[in-house]
Amino acid sequence: RSSDLTALFVVTTIILAGNICMFISNSNMTEAVTSTMQSFDDVINNTNTFLTSVPQEIDFIIGTSNQTVNKANNSLLNIGPILGGQILADISQATTSAINAVSNM
């Protein structure tokens, strides 16, 4: 009888230890799943924010680039007479002397 009682006590203790481990494991699993869902929600919100802000940033970059391109184009449009006048002055000196030499012949 004594050995049966001891064996029953050992088996009951092992089952009790298994139940305690099961509850601890269940608690840890619940926390992991809960934090995973929160992390997943954060990732979805961050992705939504990113996808919403990208078109606005592209529009801003294009708008800023257009201002720079327009300034560069305006400065090039107004340079024609200045640059052309300098080229014409340099060429006319060389051609005037050549024309004078030919006409003196």
Coordinates of N, CA and C in Angstrom, one line a residue:
R1 N 0.8 -1.2 0.0 CA 0.0 0.0 0.0 C 0.8 1.3 0.0
S2 N 1.8 1.2 0.7 CA 2.7 2.4 0.8 C 3.4 2.7 -0.5
S3 N 3.8 1.7 -1.2 CA 4.4 2.0 -2.5 C 3.4 2.5 -3.5
D4 N 2.1 2.0 -3.4 CA 1.1 2.5 -4.3 C 0.8 3.9 -4.1
L5 N 0.8 4.3 -2.8 CA 0.5 5.7 -2.4 C 1.7 6.6 -2.9
T6 N 2.9 6.1 -2.8 CA 4.0 6.9 -3.2 C 4.0 7.0 -4.7
A7 N 3.7 6.0 -5.4 CA 3.6 6.0 -6.9 C 2.5 7.0 -7.3
L8 N 1.4 6.9 -6.7 CA 0.3 7.8 -7.0 C 0.7 9.3 -6.7
F9 N 1.4 9.5 -5.6 CA 1.8 10.9 -5.3 C 2.8 11.4 -6.4
V10 N 3.8 10.5 -6.8 CA 4.7 10.9 -7.8 C 4.0 11.2 -9.2
V11 N 3.1 10.4 -9.6 CA 2.4 10.6 -10.8 C 1.6 11.9 -10.7
T12 N 0.9 12.1 -9.6 CA 0.1 13.3 -9.4 C 1.0 14.6 -9.5
T13 N 2.2 14.5 -8.9 CA 3.1 15.6 -8.9 C 3.6 15.9 -10.3
I14 N 3.9 14.8 -11.1 CA 4.3 15.0 -12.5 C 3.2 15.6 -13.3
I15 N 2.0 15.2 -13.1 CA 0.8 15.7 -13.9 C 0.6 17.2 -13.5
L16 N 0.8 17.5 -12.2 CA 0.6 18.9 -11.7 C 1.7 19.8 -12.3
A17 N 3.0 19.3 -12.4 CA 4.1 20.0 -13.0 C 3.8 20.3 -14.5
G18 N 3.2 19.3 -15.1 CA 2.9 19.4 -16.5 C 1.8 20.4 -16.8
N19 N 0.8 20.5 -15.9 CA -0.2 21.5 -16.0 C 0.3 22.9 -15.8
I20 N 1.2 23.0 -14.8 CA 1.8 24.3 -14.6 C 2.6 24.8 -15.8
C21 N 3.4 23.9 -16.4 CA 4.1 24.2 -17.6 C 3.2 24.6 -18.8
M22 N 2.1 23.9 -18.8 CA 1.1 24.1 -19.9 C 0.5 25.6 -19.7
F23 N 0.1 25.9 -18.5 CA -0.4 27.3 -18.3 C 0.6 28.4 -18.6
I24 N 1.8 28.2 -18.2 CA 2.9 29.1 -18.5 C 3.1 29.3 -20.0
S25 N 3.2 28.1 -20.6 CA 3.3 28.1 -22.1 C 2.2 28.8 -22.8
N26 N 1.0 28.6 -22.3 CA -0.2 29.2 -22.9 C -0.2 30.7 -22.7
S27 N 0.2 31.1 -21.5 CA 0.3 32.6 -21.3 C 1.4 33.2 -22.2
N28 N 2.5 32.6 -22.3 CA 3.6 33.1 -23.2 C 3.1 33.2 -24.7
M29 N 2.4 32.2 -25.1 CA 1.9 32.1 -26.5 C 0.9 33.2 -26.7
T30 N 0.0 33.5 -25.7 CA -1.0 34.5 -25.8 C -0.3 35.9 -25.9
E31 N 0.7 36.1 -25.1 CA 1.4 37.4 -25.2 C 2.1 37.5 -26.5
A32 N 2.7 36.5 -27.1 CA 3.4 36.5 -28.3 C 2.4 36.8 -29.5
V33 N 1.3 36.2 -29.5 CA 0.3 36.4 -30.5 C -0.3 37.8 -30.4
T34 N -0.5 38.3 -29.2 CA -1.0 39.7 -29.0 C 0.0 40.7 -29.5
S35 N 1.2 40.5 -29.2 CA 2.2 41.5 -29.6 C 2.5 41.4 -31.1
T36 N 2.3 40.2 -31.7 CA 2.5 40.1 -33.1 C 1.4 40.8 -33.8
M37 N 0.2 40.7 -33.3 CA -1.0 41.4 -34.0 C -0.8 43.0 -33.9
Q38 N -0.3 43.4 -32.7 CA 0.0 44.9 -32.6 C 1.1 45.3 -33.5
S39 N 2.2 44.5 -33.7 CA 3.2 44.8 -34.6 C 2.7 44.8 -36.0
F40 N 1.9 43.8 -36.3 CA 1.3 43.8 -37.7 C 0.5 45.0 -38.0
D41 N -0.3 45.5 -37.0 CA -1.1 46.7 -37.2 C -0.2 47.9 -37.4
D42 N 0.9 48.0 -36.6 CA 1.9 49.1 -36.8 C 2.5 49.1 -38.2
V43 N 2.9 47.9 -38.7 CA 3.4 47.8 -40.0 C 2.5 48.2 -41.1
I44 N 1.2 47.8 -40.9 CA 0.2 48.2 -41.9 C 0.0 49.7 -41.9
N45 N -0.1 50.3 -40.7 CA -0.2 51.8 -40.6 C 1.0 52.5 -41.1
N46 N 2.2 52.0 -40.9 CA 3.4 52.7 -41.4 C 3.4 52.6 -42.9
T47 N 3.0 51.4 -43.5 CA 3.0 51.2 -44.9 C 2.0 52.2 -45.5
N48 N 0.8 52.3 -44.9 CA -0.2 53.2 -45.4 C 0.3 54.7 -45.4
T49 N 1.0 55.1 -44.3 CA 1.5 56.4 -44.2 C 2.6 56.6 -45.3
F50 N 3.4 55.6 -45.6 CA 4.5 55.7 -46.6 C 3.8 55.9 -48.0
L51 N 2.8 55.0 -48.3 CA 2.2 55.1 -49.6 C 1.4 56.4 -49.8
T52 N 0.9 57.0 -48.7 CA 0.2 58.2 -48.8 C 1.2 59.4 -49.1
S53 N 2.3 59.3 -48.4 CA 3.3 60.5 -48.5 C 4.1 60.5 -49.8
V54 N 4.3 59.3 -50.4 CA 5.2 59.3 -51.6 C 4.7 60.1 -52.7
P55 N 3.4 60.1 -53.1 CA 3.0 61.0 -54.2 C 3.1 62.5 -53.8
Q56 N 2.9 62.8 -52.6 CA 3.1 64.2 -52.2 C 4.5 64.6 -52.3
E57 N 5.4 63.8 -51.9 CA 6.9 64.1 -52.0 C 7.3 64.2 -53.5
I58 N 6.8 63.3 -54.3 CA 7.1 63.4 -55.7 C 6.6 64.7 -56.4
D59 N 5.4 65.1 -56.0 CA 4.9 66.4 -56.5 C 5.7 67.5 -56.0
F60 N 6.2 67.5 -54.8 CA 7.0 68.5 -54.3 C 8.4 68.6 -55.0
I61 N 9.0 67.4 -55.3 CA 10.2 67.4 -56.0 C 10.1 67.9 -57.4
I62 N 9.0 67.5 -58.1 CA 8.8 67.9 -59.4 C 8.5 69.4 -59.5
G63 N 7.8 70.0 -58.5 CA 7.5 71.4 -58.4 C 8.8 72.2 -58.2
T64 N 9.6 71.7 -57.3 CA 10.9 72.3 -57.1 C 11.8 72.3 -58.3
S65 N 11.9 71.1 -58.9 CA 12.7 71.0 -60.1 C 12.2 71.9 -61.2
N66 N 10.9 72.0 -61.4 CA 10.4 72.9 -62.4 C 10.9 74.4 -62.2
Q67 N 10.9 74.8 -61.0 CA 11.4 76.2 -60.7 C 12.8 76.3 -61.1
T68 N 13.7 75.3 -60.8 CA 15.1 75.4 -61.2 C 15.2 75.3 -62.7
V69 N 14.5 74.5 -63.3 CA 14.6 74.4 -64.8 C 14.1 75.6 -65.5
N70 N 13.1 76.2 -65.0 CA 12.6 77.5 -65.5 C 13.6 78.6 -65.4
K71 N 14.2 78.7 -64.2 CA 15.3 79.7 -64.0 C 16.4 79.5 -65.0
A72 N 16.8 78.3 -65.2 CA 17.9 78.0 -66.1 C 17.5 78.3 -67.6
N73 N 16.3 78.0 -67.9 CA 15.8 78.3 -69.3 C 15.7 79.8 -69.5
N74 N 15.2 80.5 -68.5 CA 15.1 82.0 -68.7 C 16.5 82.6 -68.8
S75 N 17.5 82.1 -68.1 CA 18.8 82.7 -68.2 C 19.4 82.4 -69.6
L76 N 19.1 81.2 -70.1 CA 19.6 80.8 -71.4 C 18.9 81.6 -72.6
L77 N 17.6 81.9 -72.4 CA 16.9 82.6 -73.4 C 17.4 84.0 -73.5
N78 N 17.8 84.6 -72.5 CA 18.3 86.0 -72.5 C 19.7 86.2 -72.8
I79 N 20.5 85.1 -73.0 CA 21.9 85.2 -73.3 C 22.2 85.2 -74.8
G80 N 21.2 85.0 -75.6 CA 21.4 84.9 -77.1 C 22.1 86.2 -77.6
P81 N 21.5 87.4 -77.4 CA 22.1 88.6 -78.0 C 23.5 88.9 -77.4
I82 N 23.7 88.6 -76.1 CA 25.0 88.9 -75.5 C 26.0 88.0 -76.1
L83 N 25.8 86.7 -76.1 CA 26.8 85.7 -76.6 C 26.9 85.9 -78.1
G84 N 25.8 86.1 -78.8 CA 25.9 86.3 -80.3 C 26.7 87.6 -80.6
G85 N 26.5 88.6 -79.9 CA 27.2 89.9 -80.1 C 28.7 89.7 -80.0
Q86 N 29.1 89.0 -78.9 CA 30.5 88.8 -78.7 C 31.1 87.9 -79.8
I87 N 30.4 86.9 -80.3 CA 30.9 86.1 -81.4 C 31.0 86.9 -82.6
L88 N 30.0 87.7 -82.9 CA 30.0 88.5 -84.1 C 31.1 89.5 -84.1
A89 N 31.4 90.1 -82.9 CA 32.5 91.1 -82.8 C 33.8 90.4 -83.1
D90 N 34.0 89.2 -82.5 CA 35.3 88.5 -82.8 C 35.5 88.1 -84.2
I91 N 34.4 87.6 -84.8 CA 34.5 87.2 -86.2 C 34.6 88.4 -87.2
S92 N 33.9 89.5 -86.8 CA 34.0 90.6 -87.7 C 35.4 91.2 -87.8
Q93 N 36.1 91.2 -86.7 CA 37.5 91.7 -86.8 C 38.4 90.9 -87.7
A94 N 38.2 89.6 -87.7 CA 39.0 88.7 -88.6 C 38.5 88.9 -90.0
T95 N 37.2 88.9 -90.2 CA 36.8 89.0 -91.6 C 37.0 90.4 -92.2
T96 N 36.9 91.4 -91.4 CA 37.1 92.8 -91.9 C 38.5 92.9 -92.4
S97 N 39.5 92.4 -91.7 CA 40.9 92.5 -92.2 C 41.1 91.7 -93.4
A98 N 40.4 90.5 -93.5 CA 40.5 89.7 -94.7 C 39.9 90.4 -95.9
I99 N 38.7 91.0 -95.7 CA 38.0 91.7 -96.8 C 38.8 92.9 -97.2
N100 N 39.3 93.6 -96.3 CA 40.2 94.8 -96.7 C 41.4 94.4 -97.5
A101 N 42.0 93.2 -97.1 CA 43.2 92.8 -97.8 C 42.8 92.3 -99.2
V102 N 41.6 91.7 -99.4 CA 41.2 91.3 -100.7 C 40.8 92.5 -101.5
S103 N 40.1 93.5 -101.0 CA 39.7 94.6 -101.7 C 40.9 95.5 -102.1
N104 N 42.0 95.5 -101.4 CA 43.1 96.3 -101.7 C 43.9 95.6 -102.9
M105 N 43.7 94.4 -103.2 CA 44.4 93.8 -104.3 C 44.0 94.3 -105.6

